[in-house]
Short mmCIF file of C-alpha atoms and ligand atoms in Angstrom, two decimals:
data_model
loop_
_atom_site.label_atom_id
_atom_site.label_comp_id
_atom_site.label_asym_id
_atom_site.label_seq_id
_atom_site.Cartn_x
_atom_site.Cartn_y
_atom_site.Cartn_z
CA MET A 1396 41.74 19.32 18.99
CA GLY A 1397 42.27 22.78 17.37
CA LYS A 1398 42.01 26.20 18.74
CA VAL A 1399 38.72 28.22 18.80
CA ALA A 1400 38.47 31.63 17.42
CA ILE A 1401 36.20 34.46 17.21
CA ILE A 1402 35.93 35.79 13.55
CA GLY A 1403 33.39 38.04 13.85
CA VAL A 1404 31.69 40.73 16.28
CA GLY A 1405 28.98 43.26 16.35
CA GLN A 1406 26.83 45.36 18.33
CA SER A 1407 23.80 47.61 18.21
CA THR A 1408 23.97 51.30 19.45
CA PHE A 1409 22.96 51.06 23.23
CA VAL A 1410 20.26 53.11 23.68
CA ARG A 1411 17.63 54.28 26.72
CA SER A 1412 14.71 52.92 24.59
CA TYR A 1413 15.18 51.21 21.16
CA PRO A 1414 12.33 52.29 18.55
CA GLY A 1415 12.00 48.81 17.05
CA SER A 1416 11.18 45.17 18.16
CA ILE A 1417 13.87 42.51 19.66
CA ARG A 1418 13.93 40.87 16.67
CA GLU A 1419 14.70 44.13 14.91
CA LEU A 1420 17.42 45.34 17.59
CA VAL A 1421 18.88 41.65 17.48
CA PHE A 1422 19.48 42.08 13.77
CA GLU A 1423 21.73 45.29 14.22
CA GLY A 1424 24.37 43.42 16.11
CA PHE A 1425 24.46 40.28 14.14
CA LYS A 1426 24.46 42.30 10.79
CA GLU A 1427 27.55 44.02 11.95
CA ALA A 1428 29.00 40.86 13.01
CA MET A 1429 28.45 38.71 9.88
CA GLN A 1430 29.67 41.94 7.81
CA ASP A 1431 32.86 41.72 10.09
CA ALA A 1432 33.18 38.14 9.59
CA GLN A 1433 32.13 38.15 5.94
CA LEU A 1434 30.05 35.40 6.20
CA SER A 1435 26.24 34.51 4.89
CA THR A 1436 23.64 32.75 6.80
CA LYS A 1437 24.15 29.35 5.51
CA ASP A 1438 27.66 29.38 6.97
CA ILE A 1439 26.26 29.70 10.85
CA ASP A 1440 25.89 25.91 11.93
CA ALA A 1441 24.03 26.54 15.06
CA SER A 1442 23.00 29.79 17.28
CA VAL A 1443 22.94 30.35 20.78
CA VAL A 1444 20.63 33.25 22.35
CA CYS A 1445 21.32 34.80 25.59
CA SER A 1446 19.36 37.00 27.55
CA ALA A 1447 17.72 37.39 31.00
CA PRO A 1448 14.15 36.65 30.24
CA GLU A 1449 12.26 38.34 32.94
CA TYR A 1450 12.72 41.51 30.60
CA ASP A 1451 11.04 39.81 27.44
CA LYS A 1452 7.78 39.53 26.53
CA GLN A 1453 8.37 37.01 23.76
CA ARG A 1454 8.63 33.53 25.09
CA SER A 1455 11.67 31.44 23.71
CA PRO A 1456 13.26 34.35 21.87
CA ALA A 1457 15.74 31.94 20.00
CA GLY A 1458 13.34 30.45 17.63
CA VAL A 1459 11.89 33.97 16.53
CA PHE A 1460 15.38 35.21 15.92
CA ALA A 1461 16.80 32.20 14.15
CA GLU A 1462 13.71 32.64 11.50
CA TYR A 1463 14.27 36.32 11.48
CA LEU A 1464 18.27 36.51 11.10
CA GLY A 1465 17.64 33.60 8.10
CA LEU A 1466 19.43 30.75 10.80
CA ASN A 1467 16.78 27.82 10.04
CA PRO A 1468 16.96 25.13 9.70
CA GLN A 1469 19.55 25.10 11.93
CA PRO A 1470 19.58 24.07 15.73
CA THR A 1471 19.22 27.56 18.05
CA PHE A 1472 18.93 27.33 21.89
CA TYR A 1473 18.70 29.76 24.81
CA VAL A 1474 21.12 30.40 27.76
CA GLU A 1475 21.28 32.98 30.70
CA THR A 1476 23.22 33.72 33.54
CA LEU A 1477 21.69 37.22 34.08
CA CYS A 1478 24.07 39.86 33.17
CA SER A 1479 26.91 37.48 32.23
CA SER A 1480 24.07 35.22 29.74
CA SER A 1481 26.59 36.25 26.65
CA SER A 1482 29.87 35.37 28.29
CA THR A 1483 28.31 31.81 28.94
CA GLY A 1484 26.72 31.69 25.42
CA LEU A 1485 30.51 32.17 24.26
CA LYS A 1486 31.63 29.43 26.80
CA LEU A 1487 28.84 27.15 25.23
CA ALA A 1488 29.99 28.12 21.68
CA TYR A 1489 33.49 27.56 22.34
CA SER A 1490 32.53 23.85 23.75
CA LEU A 1491 30.02 23.03 20.70
CA VAL A 1492 33.34 23.99 18.43
CA LYS A 1493 35.93 22.61 20.71
CA SER A 1494 33.88 19.34 20.85
CA GLY A 1495 33.57 19.23 16.64
CA LEU A 1496 30.03 19.41 17.00
CA HIS A 1497 29.84 22.52 14.91
CA ASP A 1498 32.26 24.56 12.80
CA THR A 1499 30.75 28.05 13.28
CA VAL A 1500 28.48 29.38 15.96
CA ALA A 1501 26.64 32.43 16.29
CA VAL A 1502 26.36 34.09 20.13
CA ILE A 1503 23.70 36.20 19.82
CA GLY A 1504 23.24 38.67 23.36
CA PHE A 1505 20.37 41.00 23.54
CA GLN A 1506 18.03 42.87 26.02
CA LYS A 1507 15.18 45.44 25.56
CA MET A 1508 14.53 46.40 29.13
CA SER A 1509 12.58 49.48 27.99
CA GLU A 1510 9.87 46.63 27.19
CA ILE A 1511 8.83 47.25 30.84
CA SER A 1512 8.80 50.42 33.30
CA SER A 1513 12.05 51.33 35.13
CA SER A 1514 10.42 50.81 38.45
CA GLU A 1515 9.07 47.02 37.29
CA SER A 1516 12.44 46.36 36.07
CA GLN A 1517 14.14 47.42 39.43
CA GLU A 1518 11.69 45.09 40.88
CA ARG A 1519 13.07 42.35 38.79
CA MET A 1520 16.38 42.95 39.16
CA GLY A 1521 15.50 42.30 42.73
CA ARG A 1522 14.09 39.02 41.89
CA GLY A 1523 17.55 38.06 40.56
CA ALA A 1524 18.24 37.51 44.10
CA ASP A 1525 16.52 34.93 46.71
CA ILE A 1526 12.79 35.45 46.01
CA GLN A 1527 11.93 33.28 49.11
CA TRP A 1528 14.05 34.43 51.54
CA GLU A 1529 15.42 38.15 50.48
CA SER A 1530 13.19 39.79 48.24
CA PRO A 1531 10.32 40.14 50.46
CA PHE A 1532 12.65 42.72 52.69
CA GLY A 1533 12.66 44.79 49.28
CA THR A 1534 16.22 44.33 47.71
CA MET A 1535 17.53 45.88 44.64
CA MET A 1536 20.85 45.33 42.74
CA PRO A 1537 22.22 48.77 43.76
CA ALA A 1538 21.39 47.74 47.71
CA TYR A 1539 23.38 44.41 47.46
CA TYR A 1540 26.75 46.19 45.35
CA ALA A 1541 26.17 48.83 48.13
CA MET A 1542 26.93 46.26 50.94
CA TYR A 1543 29.77 44.90 49.08
CA ALA A 1544 30.95 48.91 48.92
CA LYS A 1545 30.45 49.24 52.53
CA ALA A 1546 32.28 46.26 53.78
CA HIS A 1547 35.20 47.12 51.16
CA MET A 1548 35.57 50.55 52.62
CA GLU A 1549 35.37 49.45 56.35
CA LYS A 1550 38.14 47.01 55.83
CA TYR A 1551 40.38 48.35 53.37
CA GLY A 1552 39.80 52.04 53.68
CA THR A 1553 38.64 52.39 50.24
CA THR A 1554 36.48 55.85 49.83
CA LEU A 1555 33.43 57.44 48.06
CA ASP A 1556 36.26 59.45 46.29
CA ASP A 1557 38.19 56.26 44.91
CA LEU A 1558 34.68 55.26 43.70
CA ALA A 1559 34.12 58.55 42.15
CA LEU A 1560 37.45 58.34 40.42
CA ILE A 1561 36.10 55.13 38.31
CA ARG A 1562 33.14 56.78 37.55
CA VAL A 1563 35.31 59.59 36.01
CA LYS A 1564 37.40 57.27 34.30
CA ALA A 1565 34.53 55.37 32.71
CA ALA A 1566 32.88 59.15 31.44
CA THR A 1567 36.22 60.14 29.99
CA TYR A 1568 36.09 57.17 27.58
CA GLY A 1569 32.40 56.95 27.41
CA GLN A 1570 32.58 60.36 25.77
CA LEU A 1571 34.63 58.77 22.66
CA ASN A 1572 32.24 55.86 22.15
CA GLU A 1573 29.36 56.45 19.80
CA ARG A 1574 27.52 53.50 20.84
CA ALA A 1575 27.25 54.09 24.54
CA VAL A 1576 24.27 55.67 26.35
CA TYR A 1577 26.17 58.39 28.73
CA ARG A 1578 28.40 60.35 26.51
CA LYS A 1579 28.11 63.56 28.94
CA PRO A 1580 31.67 64.25 30.82
CA VAL A 1581 31.83 63.55 34.65
CA GLU A 1582 33.77 65.65 36.93
CA PHE A 1583 35.30 64.66 40.32
CA GLU A 1584 33.68 67.50 41.70
CA MET A 1585 29.95 66.62 40.61
CA PHE A 1586 30.06 63.98 43.51
CA SER A 1587 30.96 66.77 46.47
CA ASP A 1588 28.05 68.74 44.71
CA PRO A 1589 24.78 67.91 46.63
CA GLU A 1590 22.58 69.68 44.28
CA ASN A 1591 24.54 67.31 41.43
CA ARG A 1592 22.33 64.33 40.32
CA MET A 1593 25.48 62.13 40.46
CA ALA A 1594 25.70 62.72 43.95
CA GLY A 1595 22.34 61.73 44.71
CA PRO A 1596 21.68 58.96 47.44
CA VAL A 1597 20.65 55.28 45.68
CA ALA A 1598 21.58 52.92 48.43
CA SER A 1599 24.05 53.82 50.71
CA PRO A 1600 26.94 54.39 50.54
CA LEU A 1601 26.40 54.49 46.48
CA ARG A 1602 24.95 57.43 44.70
CA VAL A 1603 23.69 57.83 41.37
CA GLY A 1604 27.01 58.21 39.41
CA ASP A 1605 28.09 54.67 41.19
CA CYS A 1606 25.56 53.17 38.90
CA CYS A 1607 24.88 52.04 35.86
CA ALA A 1608 22.09 52.54 33.66
CA ASN A 1609 19.55 50.11 31.86
CA ALA A 1610 19.73 50.35 28.39
CA ASP A 1611 18.42 48.17 25.37
CA GLY A 1612 21.21 46.85 23.04
CA SER A 1613 22.11 43.67 21.38
CA ALA A 1614 25.58 42.20 20.61
CA CYS A 1615 26.71 39.02 18.38
CA ILE A 1616 30.08 37.15 18.42
CA ILE A 1617 30.81 34.59 15.69
CA VAL A 1618 33.11 31.68 16.74
CA ALA A 1619 34.91 29.40 14.88
CA SER A 1620 36.98 26.42 14.39
CA GLU A 1621 40.75 26.83 13.97
CA GLU A 1622 40.38 25.08 10.27
CA LYS A 1623 37.48 27.44 9.63
CA ALA A 1624 39.00 30.58 10.91
CA LYS A 1625 42.12 30.18 9.09
CA SER A 1626 40.54 29.38 5.97
CA ILE A 1627 38.09 32.62 5.74
CA SER A 1628 39.47 35.13 8.50
CA LYS A 1629 42.38 37.58 8.26
CA LYS A 1630 42.38 38.70 11.71
CA PRO A 1631 41.15 35.56 14.01
CA VAL A 1632 41.12 36.19 17.87
CA TRP A 1633 41.60 33.07 19.71
CA ILE A 1634 39.76 32.06 22.73
CA LEU A 1635 42.66 31.28 25.27
CA GLY A 1636 40.85 30.40 28.57
CA VAL A 1637 36.99 30.36 29.43
CA GLY A 1638 36.39 30.48 33.49
CA ALA A 1639 33.13 30.48 34.71
CA ALA A 1640 31.71 29.53 38.51
CA SER A 1641 28.50 30.21 40.96
CA THR A 1642 27.78 30.98 44.34
CA SER A 1643 25.20 30.90 46.99
CA VAL A 1644 22.38 33.44 45.66
CA ASN A 1645 21.24 34.41 49.36
CA LEU A 1646 24.08 36.47 50.86
CA ALA A 1647 23.79 34.75 54.03
CA GLY A 1648 25.34 31.51 52.25
CA ARG A 1649 28.47 33.42 51.43
CA ASP A 1650 31.91 34.27 53.09
CA LEU A 1651 33.37 36.88 51.60
CA PHE A 1652 31.75 40.57 51.12
CA THR A 1653 34.99 42.32 49.77
CA GLY A 1654 35.29 40.60 46.89
CA LEU A 1655 33.32 38.11 44.52
CA THR A 1656 34.59 34.85 44.73
CA VAL A 1657 33.20 33.77 41.79
CA ALA A 1658 35.26 36.48 39.65
CA GLN A 1659 38.44 34.78 41.56
CA GLN A 1660 37.40 30.99 40.81
CA ALA A 1661 36.68 32.21 37.23
CA ALA A 1662 39.69 34.27 36.40
CA GLN A 1663 42.10 31.67 38.41
CA GLN A 1664 40.26 28.79 35.47
CA ALA A 1665 40.87 30.94 33.03
CA TYR A 1666 44.48 32.04 33.79
CA GLU A 1667 45.19 28.39 34.44
CA MET A 1668 43.84 27.52 30.76
CA ALA A 1669 45.74 29.83 29.00
CA GLY A 1670 48.89 29.38 30.70
CA VAL A 1671 49.43 33.10 31.77
CA GLY A 1672 48.88 35.31 34.70
CA PRO A 1673 47.43 38.49 35.35
CA LYS A 1674 51.05 40.42 34.51
CA ASP A 1675 50.19 39.26 31.09
CA ILE A 1676 47.02 40.81 30.39
CA ASP A 1677 47.30 44.10 28.15
CA VAL A 1678 43.59 45.38 28.32
CA ALA A 1679 40.65 44.40 30.16
CA GLU A 1680 36.94 44.70 29.93
CA VAL A 1681 35.44 44.19 33.87
CA HIS A 1682 31.95 44.51 34.78
CA ASP A 1683 31.27 47.74 36.12
CA CYS A 1684 27.63 47.78 37.00
CA PHE A 1685 28.67 49.71 39.76
CA THR A 1686 31.68 51.65 40.45
CA ILE A 1687 32.36 49.18 43.29
CA ALA A 1688 32.10 46.09 41.11
CA GLU A 1689 35.34 47.52 39.02
CA MET A 1690 36.85 47.90 42.13
CA MET A 1691 36.74 44.74 43.42
CA ALA A 1692 37.39 43.11 39.84
CA TYR A 1693 41.07 44.73 40.00
CA GLU A 1694 41.71 42.89 42.82
CA ASN A 1695 39.67 39.52 42.21
CA LEU A 1696 41.31 39.18 38.73
CA GLY A 1697 44.57 39.87 40.58
CA PHE A 1698 45.50 43.29 38.92
CA ALA A 1699 45.78 44.68 42.64
CA LYS A 1700 45.97 42.58 45.88
CA PRO A 1701 43.13 42.68 47.98
CA GLY A 1702 42.58 46.19 49.30
CA GLU A 1703 44.97 47.75 46.88
CA GLY A 1704 42.61 48.68 44.28
CA LYS A 1705 41.98 52.06 45.00
CA GLU A 1706 45.76 52.39 44.17
CA LEU A 1707 45.44 51.45 40.40
CA ILE A 1708 42.47 54.42 39.81
CA ARG A 1709 44.54 56.74 42.30
CA ASN A 1710 47.30 56.38 40.06
CA LYS A 1711 45.68 56.18 36.88
CA GLU A 1712 46.81 52.64 35.98
CA THR A 1713 43.89 51.61 34.54
CA TYR A 1714 43.76 54.29 31.66
CA GLN A 1715 44.49 53.83 28.37
CA GLU A 1716 48.12 54.89 28.89
CA GLY A 1717 48.22 52.82 32.43
CA ASN A 1718 49.84 49.56 33.01
CA ILE A 1719 46.57 47.85 32.54
CA PRO A 1720 43.79 49.68 30.72
CA VAL A 1721 40.43 48.64 31.95
CA ASN A 1722 37.10 49.39 30.50
CA VAL A 1723 38.65 52.21 27.91
CA ASP A 1724 35.21 51.99 26.00
CA GLY A 1725 33.51 53.34 28.76
CA GLY A 1726 32.49 50.38 30.67
CA LEU A 1727 28.96 49.35 31.70
CA LEU A 1728 28.72 53.19 33.49
CA SER A 1729 28.91 54.80 30.03
CA LYS A 1730 27.46 51.99 27.54
CA GLY A 1731 24.98 51.30 29.72
CA HIS A 1732 24.03 47.76 30.73
CA PRO A 1733 21.30 45.66 28.31
CA ILE A 1734 21.80 42.38 30.64
CA GLY A 1735 21.94 40.07 27.68
CA ALA A 1736 24.09 41.94 25.59
CA THR A 1737 26.81 43.43 27.51
CA GLY A 1738 29.27 40.30 27.74
CA GLY A 1739 28.76 40.10 24.11
CA SER A 1740 29.68 44.17 23.76
CA GLN A 1741 32.79 43.56 26.35
CA ILE A 1742 34.15 40.75 24.18
CA ARG A 1743 33.70 42.72 21.04
CA THR A 1744 35.79 45.75 22.54
CA ILE A 1745 38.32 43.28 23.55
CA VAL A 1746 38.69 41.72 20.02
CA LEU A 1747 38.86 45.37 18.29
CA GLN A 1748 41.82 45.67 20.55
CA LEU A 1749 43.54 42.66 19.50
CA ARG A 1750 42.86 43.36 16.02
CA ASP A 1751 44.25 46.92 16.47
CA GLU A 1752 40.85 48.40 15.24
CA ALA A 1753 39.64 50.00 18.51
CA GLY A 1754 40.69 53.56 17.29
CA ASP A 1755 40.87 56.29 19.68
CA ILE A 1756 40.73 53.84 22.44
CA GLN A 1757 43.18 51.76 21.04
CA VAL A 1758 46.05 50.72 23.82
CA LYS A 1759 49.41 49.99 22.44
CA ASP A 1760 49.88 46.21 20.75
CA PRO A 1761 47.99 44.36 23.13
CA GLU A 1762 48.65 40.62 22.95
CA ILE A 1763 46.37 39.17 25.71
CA GLY A 1764 42.94 40.44 26.63
CA LEU A 1765 40.54 39.69 29.76
CA VAL A 1766 36.70 40.34 29.80
CA HIS A 1767 35.22 39.70 33.02
CA ASN A 1768 31.63 39.72 33.26
CA ILE A 1769 29.28 39.12 36.13
CA GLY A 1770 25.77 37.91 36.57
CA GLY A 1771 23.49 39.37 39.42
CA VAL A 1772 25.26 39.98 42.46
CA GLY A 1773 28.40 38.07 42.02
CA LEU A 1774 25.92 34.89 41.59
CA TYR A 1775 27.76 34.07 38.34
CA GLY A 1776 31.23 34.92 37.40
CA ASN A 1777 32.41 34.60 33.90
CA VAL A 1778 36.42 35.26 32.95
CA THR A 1779 37.35 35.07 29.24
CA LEU A 1780 40.94 35.55 27.81
CA LEU A 1781 41.46 36.27 24.14
CA GLY A 1782 44.85 36.35 22.36
CA ARG A 1783 45.94 37.56 18.71
CA GLY A 1784 47.50 35.47 16.63
CA MET B 299 -17.77 13.34 47.38
CA SER B 300 -14.20 14.70 46.70
CA LYS B 301 -13.45 17.82 48.62
CA VAL B 302 -10.64 20.21 47.14
CA LYS B 303 -7.46 20.43 49.10
CA GLU B 304 -6.81 23.86 50.17
CA ALA B 305 -3.13 24.91 49.53
CA ASP B 306 -1.18 25.56 52.23
CA ASP B 307 0.16 29.07 51.79
CA ARG B 308 1.06 30.52 54.87
CA PHE B 309 4.18 31.73 53.19
CA LYS B 310 2.46 34.34 51.67
CA LYS B 311 2.66 36.44 55.05
CA PHE B 312 6.37 36.73 55.08
CA GLY B 313 7.48 40.58 54.31
CA THR B 314 5.93 43.42 52.77
CA VAL B 315 5.52 41.29 49.55
CA SER B 316 6.18 37.71 49.69
CA PHE B 317 6.97 36.30 46.03
CA THR B 318 6.55 32.51 47.35
CA SER B 319 3.22 31.12 48.63
CA ILE B 320 4.23 27.43 49.49
CA THR B 321 7.15 25.84 50.62
CA LYS B 322 7.90 22.73 52.79
CA THR B 323 9.41 25.32 55.47
CA ASN B 324 5.93 27.15 56.11
CA ASP B 325 6.10 26.55 59.89
CA PHE B 326 8.61 29.39 59.73
CA VAL B 327 5.42 31.91 59.38
CA ASP B 328 3.79 30.11 62.30
CA TYR B 329 6.87 30.61 64.55
CA LEU B 330 7.22 34.08 63.64
CA GLU B 331 3.33 34.44 64.70
CA ASP B 332 4.79 32.71 68.08
CA ASN B 333 7.59 35.36 68.05
CA LYS B 334 10.44 33.37 67.01
CA VAL B 335 12.81 33.38 64.12
CA MET B 336 13.81 29.92 63.59
CA GLY B 337 16.69 28.08 61.02
CA THR B 338 16.48 24.58 60.29
CA ARG B 339 18.83 21.90 61.22
CA CYS B 340 19.64 18.64 60.04
CA LYS B 341 18.97 15.91 62.08
CA ASP B 342 21.19 13.47 60.33
CA CYS B 343 24.24 15.40 59.85
CA GLY B 344 24.20 18.25 62.06
CA THR B 345 24.33 20.91 59.77
CA SER B 346 22.58 24.25 60.49
CA PHE B 347 20.59 26.36 57.94
CA PHE B 348 19.68 29.67 57.50
CA PRO B 349 17.32 30.63 55.87
CA PRO B 350 15.53 27.43 56.59
CA ARG B 351 15.67 24.69 54.51
CA ALA B 352 13.77 21.40 54.07
CA ASP B 353 16.60 19.17 52.22
CA CYS B 354 20.28 19.16 53.37
CA HIS B 355 22.74 19.38 50.43
CA GLN B 356 25.53 17.79 52.61
CA CYS B 357 24.03 14.17 53.28
CA LEU B 358 20.85 14.49 50.72
CA ALA B 359 18.67 13.78 54.05
CA SER B 360 15.04 15.56 54.06
CA ASN B 361 15.10 14.83 58.17
CA THR B 362 15.11 18.65 59.67
CA GLU B 363 14.44 20.09 62.82
CA TRP B 364 13.67 23.67 63.82
CA PHE B 365 15.88 25.78 66.09
CA GLU B 366 15.61 29.60 67.24
CA VAL B 367 17.85 32.33 65.91
CA SER B 368 18.85 33.48 69.35
CA GLY B 369 21.70 35.41 71.05
CA LYS B 370 23.59 37.82 69.38
CA GLY B 371 25.45 38.01 65.96
CA LYS B 372 27.85 40.69 64.50
CA LEU B 373 26.51 43.24 61.76
CA VAL B 374 28.66 42.30 58.49
CA THR B 375 27.65 44.89 55.96
CA TYR B 376 24.36 47.11 55.45
CA SER B 377 22.83 49.55 52.94
CA LYS B 378 20.24 52.22 53.42
CA LEU B 379 17.68 52.55 50.73
CA GLU B 380 16.21 55.52 49.46
CA TYR B 381 14.61 53.85 46.84
CA ALA B 382 12.57 50.54 46.63
CA PRO B 383 11.14 48.18 44.31
CA ILE B 384 7.38 48.29 43.39
CA GLY B 385 5.47 47.25 46.77
CA PHE B 386 7.96 48.40 48.88
CA GLN B 387 7.80 52.20 48.41
CA ASP B 388 6.05 52.95 51.55
CA ASP B 389 9.10 51.85 53.58
CA VAL B 390 11.57 53.79 52.23
CA PRO B 391 14.13 54.60 53.90
CA TYR B 392 15.07 51.37 55.24
CA CYS B 393 18.47 49.39 55.78
CA ILE B 394 19.04 45.81 54.47
CA ALA B 395 21.89 44.01 56.19
CA LEU B 396 23.76 40.87 56.71
CA VAL B 397 24.77 39.42 60.22
CA ASP B 398 26.74 36.55 61.14
CA TYR B 399 25.96 34.03 64.07
CA GLY B 400 29.10 32.08 63.49
CA ASP B 401 27.15 28.95 62.40
CA TYR B 402 25.27 30.65 60.07
CA LYS B 403 24.26 33.77 58.49
CA VAL B 404 21.24 36.00 58.54
CA PHE B 405 19.69 38.41 55.80
CA GLY B 406 17.39 41.21 56.73
CA ARG B 407 16.14 44.65 57.68
CA ILE B 408 17.60 46.53 60.42
CA SER B 409 15.13 48.10 62.82
CA ASN B 410 13.84 51.46 62.04
CA ASP B 411 14.26 52.22 65.88
CA LEU B 412 18.04 52.48 64.86
CA SER B 413 19.13 55.51 63.55
CA GLU B 414 21.81 55.64 60.95
CA GLU B 415 24.32 57.20 63.38
CA ASP B 416 23.83 54.21 65.52
CA ILE B 417 24.56 51.50 62.92
CA GLN B 418 28.16 50.31 63.03
CA VAL B 419 29.76 47.19 60.88
CA GLY B 420 30.80 44.77 63.63
CA MET B 421 28.33 46.04 66.09
CA GLU B 422 26.54 43.29 68.03
CA VAL B 423 22.63 42.72 67.17
CA GLN B 424 19.89 40.57 67.86
CA THR B 425 16.91 39.21 65.31
CA VAL B 426 13.75 40.15 66.31
CA VAL B 427 10.01 39.22 64.72
CA ASN B 428 8.65 42.59 63.29
CA THR B 429 5.04 43.14 62.17
CA LEU B 430 4.71 45.74 59.20
CA PRO B 431 2.26 48.31 58.76
CA ASN B 432 0.59 46.11 56.39
CA GLY B 433 0.19 43.68 58.78
CA GLN B 434 2.62 41.01 57.13
CA LEU B 435 5.70 39.93 59.24
CA ASN B 436 9.24 39.42 59.14
CA TYR B 437 12.17 40.00 61.44
CA VAL B 438 14.49 43.01 61.92
CA PHE B 439 17.92 43.30 63.69
CA THR B 440 17.98 45.44 66.92
CA LYS B 441 20.95 46.67 68.94
CA ALA B 442 21.84 43.73 71.49
ZN1 ZN C 2767 22.48 16.35 56.61
#
């Protein structure tokens, strides 16, 4: 059985409120990926559409997009794992190609979060948790991650300053990313100024500056068989490992609160499949929906030992010039987090890095890149390893 | 004459806003009204469940009995919310928390009687029934 490649990547600019419909939003990411791969719609054998359906007014969007993108009569279907939907889509596309069922598959992630109001969207995010036993208490995503932050700080002495450093890093690169929602500089001092918005409380201990923003966006990844990739692509990037895991939705069913077991397990699977370890990773995109999420990712992916993630950010090891550059495209904290498109955007960043096409944020000669994409509050974990040539 | 059977939707009384009305664990609400917080235990294999379940994933039996969440648990972690989802704004600020009882854990809210200075990770708490201002029922953690 041959290898599986990514031969095209695209994403829309992520914005607060997209001035168009979801099919038009999706067209933007798709068009860029198709032009990148130099394919026509006839070359796509199947499409996998990925989003979190609670934001969609359109029922069953896959069918609508297949028509709008010119992908009829090829098969199309829909997958979701909340915020990691498009990484799950990539894993499915990998399986479809690896099995020999299809040669070329388009993974299309999108979210138009502005279809509903911000508070309504917060309520829906809360319902990404256990609606029977948790949501009646009034839960929100920031509060769940805040509980992990509290536990991490208590156990390991991680500080709010360490979390602020992660946001400062994100903003350093967000300023360079024309596709990002938040492009303003963020200074460390802002977090100690009670008048500053960044320092405003959300869910203790997390502050406004610790949280990413909602966004509208789309992304598209074109996956192809080895044979197809070699015949049409000058710079295929290879899928070396795909790991995925799940856990109890209710926090009462979990044992670890200083990290995400799904990330540990997905990483382990992906490393084993690729025959590599954390030290082999040259560049990574991690799911920094909150600053604490990036801190835990350092540890869950093995870039640092448990409790030592803070040393990485204090020593700037996760900056572009550091030992293990992480989220040098600004991350979710800068780009915004259009749920179903987020994983696709992360994958695109790593593919561009491995092709030496990342521009200002290019890290030096990366061979292997990692994508860590989490759904819900560590409910679904996906880790994907990509390699050049 | 056929009579329309009324739905047993007791569960809609759980929490500030309930998103579920019908469940096989509806008796949970009756117990709350009786001032008891209850979990379920599988009669076949003995596994304890909180939140309560009607079905056991260990042995696939659907043969459970109720037990009371009593005694002291340990506060694992918490967060104080300054914003709330729709329907919960009148409750702000409030703390959500997780408590470890050893055999099982309980997710819920910390009692408003506890000020933030009184809350420490690792402290011993107990779980008690609470009537919300809107007449709904939930449970909260208080100092043991
Ligand atoms: Zn059992």
